[in-house]
Amino acid sequence: MCTGSCAKCLGTTLIPLAVLCTVANILLFFPGGKVADNNDHITDEVWYFGGILGSGVLMIFPALVFLGLKNNDCCGCCGNESCGKRFAMFSSIIFAAVGVVGAGYCFIVSAVAINKGPICNNGTQWLYPFKDGDYLGDQKMWDTCLSPANIVPWHLTLFALLLVMSGIQAVLCGIQVVNGLFGTICGDCKCCGCCGGDGPV
């Protein structure tokens, strides 16, 4: 597969992942699927906007750049026809690095949130009743949280989704770093024939 086509495939995959991460983060602002009575009743890590900023906004820019690489017209520079494509692929490495940072931020925030557990009411006060992920292997401990209803599975499911999706995003951006290096060194199929003659970009 040529470098431009590979980048477009990666960009096409990153956009829905970015949207899903944004939606998951937004849902976390509604503990147990209900509007919180007080902002202090929302888990701290939700306010770090890992899914909205890290895997959302910061991921849209790399995705759009990747999508545009296939249609780069290889306009060239300094009399070198393939120079434009090579520069575009090089710039995609920088955007891919931004994507890795964004996805990494979301991944770390999600991992911390899962380990820490949600804030909830145990019947007398609002607190973080779990320590060091101890509730993950003991579902009976979930009964400690009396409200909001179903807050533990809600918290765990959404942050786990953010963890997995941000991990996938980081891998895809990492692939584009390698793909971009090939594109920078070799150019695209049409310009330098590295992918086999005059095949499509």
Tab-separated table of C-alpha atoms in Angstrom:
chain	number	residue	atom	x	y	z
A	1	MET	CA	0.000	0.000	0.000
A	2	CYS	CA	1.359	3.454	-0.881
A	3	THR	CA	2.127	5.915	1.874
A	4	GLY	CA	-0.699	8.317	0.909
A	5	SER	CA	-3.335	5.570	0.858
A	6	CYS	CA	-2.090	4.195	4.168
A	7	ALA	CA	-2.306	7.646	5.749
A	8	LYS	CA	-5.845	8.133	4.447
A	9	CYS	CA	-6.880	4.789	5.942
A	10	LEU	CA	-5.421	5.816	9.311
A	11	GLY	CA	-7.155	9.201	9.183
A	12	THR	CA	-10.486	7.584	8.344
A	13	THR	CA	-10.156	5.362	11.415
A	14	LEU	CA	-9.018	8.123	13.782
A	15	ILE	CA	-11.995	10.437	13.202
A	16	PRO	CA	-14.744	8.110	14.522
A	17	LEU	CA	-12.474	7.145	17.432
A	18	ALA	CA	-12.033	10.835	18.286
A	19	VAL	CA	-15.807	11.363	18.189
A	20	LEU	CA	-16.445	8.332	20.400
A	21	CYS	CA	-13.838	9.476	22.931
A	22	THR	CA	-15.447	12.910	23.076
A	23	VAL	CA	-18.897	11.399	23.627
A	24	ALA	CA	-17.580	9.057	26.345
A	25	ASN	CA	-15.983	11.976	28.198
A	26	ILE	CA	-19.209	13.994	27.966
A	27	LEU	CA	-21.226	11.079	29.367
A	28	LEU	CA	-18.907	10.956	32.369
A	29	PHE	CA	-20.244	14.383	33.363
A	30	PHE	CA	-23.549	12.606	34.072
A	31	PRO	CA	-22.734	10.107	36.866
A	32	GLY	CA	-24.858	7.013	36.480
A	33	GLY	CA	-26.580	8.662	33.531
A	34	LYS	CA	-28.088	11.457	35.647
A	35	VAL	CA	-27.352	15.153	36.078
A	36	ALA	CA	-25.111	15.733	39.091
A	37	ASP	CA	-26.533	17.918	41.869
A	38	ASN	CA	-23.099	19.392	42.492
A	39	ASN	CA	-19.966	19.588	40.357
A	40	ASP	CA	-18.037	18.218	43.340
A	41	HIS	CA	-19.949	14.971	42.829
A	42	ILE	CA	-18.213	14.401	39.488
A	43	THR	CA	-14.966	12.425	39.557
A	44	ASP	CA	-11.916	14.702	39.345
A	45	GLU	CA	-10.396	12.946	36.330
A	46	VAL	CA	-13.488	13.764	34.245
A	47	TRP	CA	-12.526	17.442	34.504
A	48	TYR	CA	-9.129	16.726	32.951
A	49	PHE	CA	-10.973	16.318	29.616
A	50	GLY	CA	-8.834	13.378	28.513
A	51	GLY	CA	-11.408	12.227	25.962
A	52	ILE	CA	-12.432	15.692	24.794
A	53	LEU	CA	-9.018	17.337	24.484
A	54	GLY	CA	-6.491	14.501	24.358
A	55	SER	CA	-8.226	11.907	22.206
A	56	GLY	CA	-10.746	14.334	20.731
A	57	VAL	CA	-9.559	17.774	19.666
A	58	LEU	CA	-5.850	16.919	19.456
A	59	MET	CA	-6.690	13.852	17.364
A	60	ILE	CA	-8.797	15.685	14.777
A	61	PHE	CA	-5.831	17.667	13.443
A	62	PRO	CA	-3.642	14.618	12.678
A	63	ALA	CA	-6.647	12.786	11.219
A	64	LEU	CA	-7.426	15.628	8.787
A	65	VAL	CA	-3.774	15.879	7.771
A	66	PHE	CA	-3.605	12.139	7.139
A	67	LEU	CA	-6.775	12.278	5.032
A	68	GLY	CA	-5.325	15.031	2.857
A	69	LEU	CA	-2.028	13.299	2.106
A	70	LYS	CA	-3.445	10.997	-0.559
A	71	ASN	CA	-4.762	13.959	-2.558
A	72	ASN	CA	-1.549	15.965	-2.261
A	73	ASP	CA	-0.811	17.048	-5.822
A	74	CYS	CA	2.961	16.670	-5.515
A	75	CYS	CA	3.367	20.207	-6.788
A	76	GLY	CA	7.076	20.085	-6.118
A	77	CYS	CA	9.616	22.709	-5.218
A	78	CYS	CA	12.997	23.840	-6.503
A	79	GLY	CA	12.385	21.926	-9.707
A	80	ASN	CA	11.946	18.608	-7.876
A	81	GLU	CA	8.556	17.099	-8.662
A	82	SER	CA	8.489	14.795	-5.627
A	83	CYS	CA	9.623	17.420	-3.121
A	84	GLY	CA	6.062	18.501	-2.271
A	85	LYS	CA	4.955	14.983	-1.434
A	86	ARG	CA	8.057	14.313	0.645
A	87	PHE	CA	7.546	17.501	2.667
A	88	ALA	CA	3.874	16.650	3.224
A	89	MET	CA	4.795	13.199	4.520
A	90	PHE	CA	7.450	14.723	6.782
A	91	SER	CA	4.935	17.189	8.230
A	92	SER	CA	2.555	14.288	8.884
A	93	ILE	CA	5.159	12.843	11.261
A	94	ILE	CA	4.896	15.977	13.398
A	95	PHE	CA	1.099	15.788	13.482
A	96	ALA	CA	1.296	12.075	14.255
A	97	ALA	CA	3.508	12.919	17.229
A	98	VAL	CA	0.866	15.399	18.421
A	99	GLY	CA	-1.695	12.609	18.128
A	100	VAL	CA	0.478	10.269	20.192
A	101	VAL	CA	0.782	12.918	22.921
A	102	GLY	CA	-2.991	13.510	22.946
A	103	ALA	CA	-3.815	9.817	23.033
A	104	GLY	CA	-1.164	9.246	25.694
A	105	TYR	CA	-2.688	11.964	27.864
A	106	CYS	CA	-6.139	10.384	27.616
A	107	PHE	CA	-4.683	6.930	28.287
A	108	ILE	CA	-2.915	8.068	31.466
A	109	VAL	CA	-5.943	9.999	32.778
A	110	SER	CA	-8.200	6.992	32.135
A	111	ALA	CA	-5.795	4.572	33.805
A	112	VAL	CA	-5.567	6.804	36.887
A	113	ALA	CA	-9.372	7.172	37.012
A	114	ILE	CA	-9.908	3.413	36.776
A	115	ASN	CA	-7.360	2.743	39.500
A	116	LYS	CA	-8.798	5.472	41.756
A	117	GLY	CA	-12.473	4.660	41.224
A	118	PRO	CA	-15.414	7.093	41.215
A	119	ILE	CA	-16.510	9.553	43.849
A	120	CYS	CA	-19.807	8.512	45.411
A	121	ASN	CA	-22.039	8.770	48.459
A	122	ASN	CA	-21.669	5.923	50.963
A	123	GLY	CA	-24.756	7.011	52.889
A	124	THR	CA	-23.056	9.570	55.087
A	125	GLN	CA	-20.695	11.529	52.851
A	126	TRP	CA	-19.233	11.919	49.364
A	127	LEU	CA	-15.807	10.349	49.049
A	128	TYR	CA	-13.530	8.096	47.024
A	129	PRO	CA	-14.106	4.789	48.834
A	130	PHE	CA	-11.684	2.652	46.824
A	131	LYS	CA	-7.905	2.483	46.952
A	132	ASP	CA	-5.395	1.302	44.355
A	133	GLY	CA	-7.974	-0.443	42.190
A	134	ASP	CA	-9.014	-2.844	44.961
A	135	TYR	CA	-12.621	-2.716	43.762
A	136	LEU	CA	-11.746	-4.111	40.338
A	137	GLY	CA	-11.391	-7.666	41.603
A	138	ASP	CA	-14.148	-7.513	44.211
A	139	GLN	CA	-17.543	-6.545	42.845
A	140	LYS	CA	-19.086	-6.747	46.322
A	141	MET	CA	-17.217	-3.564	47.214
A	142	TRP	CA	-19.311	-1.694	44.655
A	143	ASP	CA	-22.202	-1.762	47.151
A	144	THR	CA	-20.246	0.826	49.168
A	145	CYS	CA	-21.484	3.428	46.688
A	146	LEU	CA	-25.159	4.026	47.434
A	147	SER	CA	-25.521	6.926	45.016
A	148	PRO	CA	-25.478	7.802	42.200
A	149	ALA	CA	-27.045	4.515	41.169
A	150	ASN	CA	-24.761	2.250	39.117
A	151	ILE	CA	-21.931	4.776	39.347
A	152	VAL	CA	-19.175	2.147	39.529
A	153	PRO	CA	-20.044	0.259	36.301
A	154	TRP	CA	-20.774	3.598	34.614
A	155	HIS	CA	-17.395	4.982	35.637
A	156	LEU	CA	-15.504	1.786	34.874
A	157	THR	CA	-17.108	1.160	31.477
A	158	LEU	CA	-16.618	4.665	30.094
A	159	PHE	CA	-13.064	5.092	31.331
A	160	ALA	CA	-12.194	1.599	30.091
A	161	LEU	CA	-13.521	2.565	26.650
A	162	LEU	CA	-11.406	5.726	26.737
A	163	LEU	CA	-8.391	3.664	27.771
A	164	VAL	CA	-8.805	1.198	24.908
A	165	MET	CA	-9.670	3.761	22.227
A	166	SER	CA	-6.820	6.085	23.186
A	167	GLY	CA	-4.462	3.108	23.082
A	168	ILE	CA	-5.639	2.302	19.551
A	169	GLN	CA	-5.199	5.949	18.551
A	170	ALA	CA	-1.641	5.979	19.856
A	171	VAL	CA	-0.823	2.842	17.864
A	172	LEU	CA	-2.349	4.277	14.669
A	173	CYS	CA	-0.410	7.527	15.049
A	174	GLY	CA	2.729	5.484	15.691
A	175	ILE	CA	2.109	3.631	12.434
A	176	GLN	CA	1.849	6.964	10.627
A	177	VAL	CA	5.209	8.011	12.053
A	178	VAL	CA	6.770	4.977	10.362
A	179	ASN	CA	4.663	5.489	7.227
A	180	GLY	CA	5.660	9.152	7.144
A	181	LEU	CA	9.321	8.250	7.362
A	182	PHE	CA	8.952	5.945	4.363
A	183	GLY	CA	7.088	8.664	2.485
A	184	THR	CA	9.723	11.253	3.332
A	185	ILE	CA	12.607	9.049	2.203
A	186	CYS	CA	10.925	7.431	-0.777
A	187	GLY	CA	8.248	9.897	-1.811
A	188	ASP	CA	5.028	8.467	-3.225
A	189	CYS	CA	4.411	5.816	-5.866
A	190	LYS	CA	3.829	8.209	-8.711
A	191	CYS	CA	6.763	10.502	-7.967
A	192	CYS	CA	9.534	7.999	-7.341
A	193	GLY	CA	8.038	4.609	-8.170
A	194	CYS	CA	9.007	3.073	-4.821
A	195	CYS	CA	5.663	1.319	-4.523
A	196	GLY	CA	5.819	-0.221	-7.902
A	197	GLY	CA	5.852	1.838	-11.034
A	198	ASP	CA	3.133	4.370	-11.737
A	199	GLY	CA	0.509	2.964	-9.390
A	200	PRO	CA	-1.940	5.253	-7.592
A	201	VAL	CA	-0.843	7.212	-4.541
